[in-house]
Amino acid sequence: MTTVKVTSGTRDRLATLAREAGQSTGSFLADVANGLPTEAELDARDERVRRRLVALGHQHLTPDARSEGEAMWAALDAGDDQALVKAAATA
C-alpha cells in the first residue's frame, strides 16, 4: 500500500463514488486505473485495427483520431469484420 496525495475535495469525491459503487476507495481506484488503457495499449489496438483492415483489403485507412477508432476497436474485439469495414468507411 501507498499514499496518493490529493486535495480533500478530490478525496471526498472519490470516497463518495466508491461508496456508491459499493467498493472501498482503493478498490474503486484500482478498477478505474485498470479500465483506462495506456498510450502503449492504445497504440497496440490501433495497430491491430490497421493490420486487420489491410487483411480485409482496406489499405487506405489510417485513423488519426482515437475517438474515430472506438467503433473499429469494438468491431475488432468482437470479431465482426463487417462492422469493422463499415466503421472504416465512415472514418
PDB file of C-alpha atoms in Angstrom:
ATOM      1  CA  MET A   1       0.000   0.000   0.000  1.00  0.00           C
ATOM      2  CA  THR A   2       0.996   3.575  -0.564  1.00  0.00           C
ATOM      3  CA  THR A   3      -0.432   7.042  -0.171  1.00  0.00           C
ATOM      4  CA  VAL A   4      -1.607   9.236  -3.012  1.00  0.00           C
ATOM      5  CA  LYS A   5      -1.786  12.932  -2.232  1.00  0.00           C
ATOM      6  CA  VAL A   6      -4.959  14.619  -3.487  1.00  0.00           C
ATOM      7  CA  THR A   7      -6.998  17.574  -2.314  1.00  0.00           C
ATOM      8  CA  SER A   8      -9.601  16.900   0.350  1.00  0.00           C
ATOM      9  CA  GLY A   9     -12.322  17.659  -2.211  1.00  0.00           C
ATOM     10  CA  THR A  10     -10.935  15.021  -4.550  1.00  0.00           C
ATOM     11  CA  ARG A  11     -10.596  12.536  -1.688  1.00  0.00           C
ATOM     12  CA  ASP A  12     -14.196  13.133  -0.644  1.00  0.00           C
ATOM     13  CA  ARG A  13     -15.478  12.767  -4.191  1.00  0.00           C
ATOM     14  CA  LEU A  14     -13.547   9.529  -4.687  1.00  0.00           C
ATOM     15  CA  ALA A  15     -14.945   8.213  -1.396  1.00  0.00           C
ATOM     16  CA  THR A  16     -18.485   9.090  -2.490  1.00  0.00           C
ATOM     17  CA  LEU A  17     -18.050   7.461  -5.905  1.00  0.00           C
ATOM     18  CA  ALA A  18     -16.551   4.361  -4.314  1.00  0.00           C
ATOM     19  CA  ARG A  19     -19.327   4.118  -1.736  1.00  0.00           C
ATOM     20  CA  GLU A  20     -21.973   4.475  -4.458  1.00  0.00           C
ATOM     21  CA  ALA A  21     -20.263   1.661  -6.365  1.00  0.00           C
ATOM     22  CA  GLY A  22     -20.197  -0.490  -3.216  1.00  0.00           C
ATOM     23  CA  GLN A  23     -16.407  -0.507  -3.089  1.00  0.00           C
ATOM     24  CA  SER A  24     -13.596   0.747  -0.947  1.00  0.00           C
ATOM     25  CA  THR A  25     -11.801   3.792  -2.303  1.00  0.00           C
ATOM     26  CA  GLY A  26      -8.735   1.665  -3.045  1.00  0.00           C
ATOM     27  CA  SER A  27     -10.726  -0.933  -4.964  1.00  0.00           C
ATOM     28  CA  PHE A  28     -12.585   1.797  -6.852  1.00  0.00           C
ATOM     29  CA  LEU A  29      -9.335   3.493  -7.876  1.00  0.00           C
ATOM     30  CA  ALA A  30      -7.836   0.160  -8.926  1.00  0.00           C
ATOM     31  CA  ASP A  31     -10.864  -0.534 -11.139  1.00  0.00           C
ATOM     32  CA  VAL A  32     -10.664   2.940 -12.679  1.00  0.00           C
ATOM     33  CA  ALA A  33      -6.933   2.640 -13.332  1.00  0.00           C
ATOM     34  CA  ASN A  34      -7.253  -0.865 -14.768  1.00  0.00           C
ATOM     35  CA  GLY A  35     -10.109   0.239 -17.010  1.00  0.00           C
ATOM     36  CA  LEU A  36      -8.141   3.022 -18.685  1.00  0.00           C
ATOM     37  CA  PRO A  37      -5.733   1.965 -21.438  1.00  0.00           C
ATOM     38  CA  THR A  38      -2.187   3.299 -21.524  1.00  0.00           C
ATOM     39  CA  GLU A  39      -0.795   5.010 -24.623  1.00  0.00           C
ATOM     40  CA  ALA A  40       1.103   1.802 -25.441  1.00  0.00           C
ATOM     41  CA  GLU A  41      -2.115  -0.222 -25.193  1.00  0.00           C
ATOM     42  CA  LEU A  42      -3.926   2.275 -27.426  1.00  0.00           C
ATOM     43  CA  ASP A  43      -1.082   2.125 -29.942  1.00  0.00           C
ATOM     44  CA  ALA A  44      -1.289  -1.689 -29.946  1.00  0.00           C
ATOM     45  CA  ARG A  45      -5.059  -1.533 -30.545  1.00  0.00           C
ATOM     46  CA  ASP A  46      -4.537   0.945 -33.397  1.00  0.00           C
ATOM     47  CA  GLU A  47      -2.037  -1.407 -34.981  1.00  0.00           C
ATOM     48  CA  ARG A  48      -4.380  -4.416 -34.616  1.00  0.00           C
ATOM     49  CA  VAL A  49      -7.125  -2.443 -36.397  1.00  0.00           C
ATOM     50  CA  ARG A  50      -4.765  -1.381 -39.186  1.00  0.00           C
ATOM     51  CA  ARG A  51      -3.470  -4.939 -39.700  1.00  0.00           C
ATOM     52  CA  ARG A  52      -6.978  -6.404 -39.824  1.00  0.00           C
ATOM     53  CA  LEU A  53      -8.183  -3.747 -42.250  1.00  0.00           C
ATOM     54  CA  VAL A  54      -5.193  -4.373 -44.516  1.00  0.00           C
ATOM     55  CA  ALA A  55      -6.052  -8.084 -44.414  1.00  0.00           C
ATOM     56  CA  LEU A  56      -9.596  -7.139 -45.466  1.00  0.00           C
ATOM     57  CA  GLY A  57      -8.293  -5.027 -48.346  1.00  0.00           C
ATOM     58  CA  HIS A  58      -8.594  -1.556 -46.818  1.00  0.00           C
ATOM     59  CA  GLN A  59      -5.006  -0.310 -47.003  1.00  0.00           C
ATOM     60  CA  HIS A  60      -6.062   3.329 -47.335  1.00  0.00           C
ATOM     61  CA  LEU A  61      -7.242   3.668 -43.735  1.00  0.00           C
ATOM     62  CA  THR A  62      -5.010   5.388 -41.228  1.00  0.00           C
ATOM     63  CA  PRO A  63      -7.236   6.678 -38.414  1.00  0.00           C
ATOM     64  CA  ASP A  64      -5.518   9.585 -36.745  1.00  0.00           C
ATOM     65  CA  ALA A  65      -8.041  10.362 -34.051  1.00  0.00           C
ATOM     66  CA  ARG A  66      -8.518   7.708 -31.428  1.00  0.00           C
ATOM     67  CA  SER A  67     -12.115   8.766 -30.944  1.00  0.00           C
ATOM     68  CA  GLU A  68     -12.781   7.752 -34.549  1.00  0.00           C
ATOM     69  CA  GLY A  69     -11.259   4.362 -33.807  1.00  0.00           C
ATOM     70  CA  GLU A  70     -13.627   3.371 -30.983  1.00  0.00           C
ATOM     71  CA  ALA A  71     -16.147   1.698 -33.304  1.00  0.00           C
ATOM     72  CA  MET A  72     -13.316  -0.043 -35.123  1.00  0.00           C
ATOM     73  CA  TRP A  73     -11.786  -1.318 -31.885  1.00  0.00           C
ATOM     74  CA  ALA A  74     -15.154  -2.610 -30.700  1.00  0.00           C
ATOM     75  CA  ALA A  75     -15.761  -4.386 -34.004  1.00  0.00           C
ATOM     76  CA  LEU A  76     -12.261  -5.863 -33.987  1.00  0.00           C
ATOM     77  CA  ASP A  77     -12.623  -7.095 -30.412  1.00  0.00           C
ATOM     78  CA  ALA A  78     -15.999  -8.648 -31.306  1.00  0.00           C
ATOM     79  CA  GLY A  79     -14.555 -10.322 -34.408  1.00  0.00           C
ATOM     80  CA  ASP A  80     -17.128  -8.523 -36.559  1.00  0.00           C
ATOM     81  CA  ASP A  81     -15.384  -7.856 -39.874  1.00  0.00           C
ATOM     82  CA  GLN A  82     -18.497  -6.333 -41.460  1.00  0.00           C
ATOM     83  CA  ALA A  83     -18.813  -3.757 -38.663  1.00  0.00           C
ATOM     84  CA  LEU A  84     -15.070  -3.096 -38.858  1.00  0.00           C
ATOM     85  CA  VAL A  85     -15.243  -2.354 -42.592  1.00  0.00           C
ATOM     86  CA  LYS A  86     -18.356  -0.213 -42.094  1.00  0.00           C
ATOM     87  CA  ALA A  87     -16.654   1.801 -39.328  1.00  0.00           C
ATOM     88  CA  ALA A  88     -13.568   2.223 -41.515  1.00  0.00           C
ATOM     89  CA  ALA A  89     -15.671   3.551 -44.359  1.00  0.00           C
ATOM     90  CA  THR A  90     -17.107   6.305 -42.169  1.00  0.00           C
ATOM     91  CA  ALA A  91     -13.806   7.306 -40.543  1.00  0.00           C
TER      92      ALA A  91
END
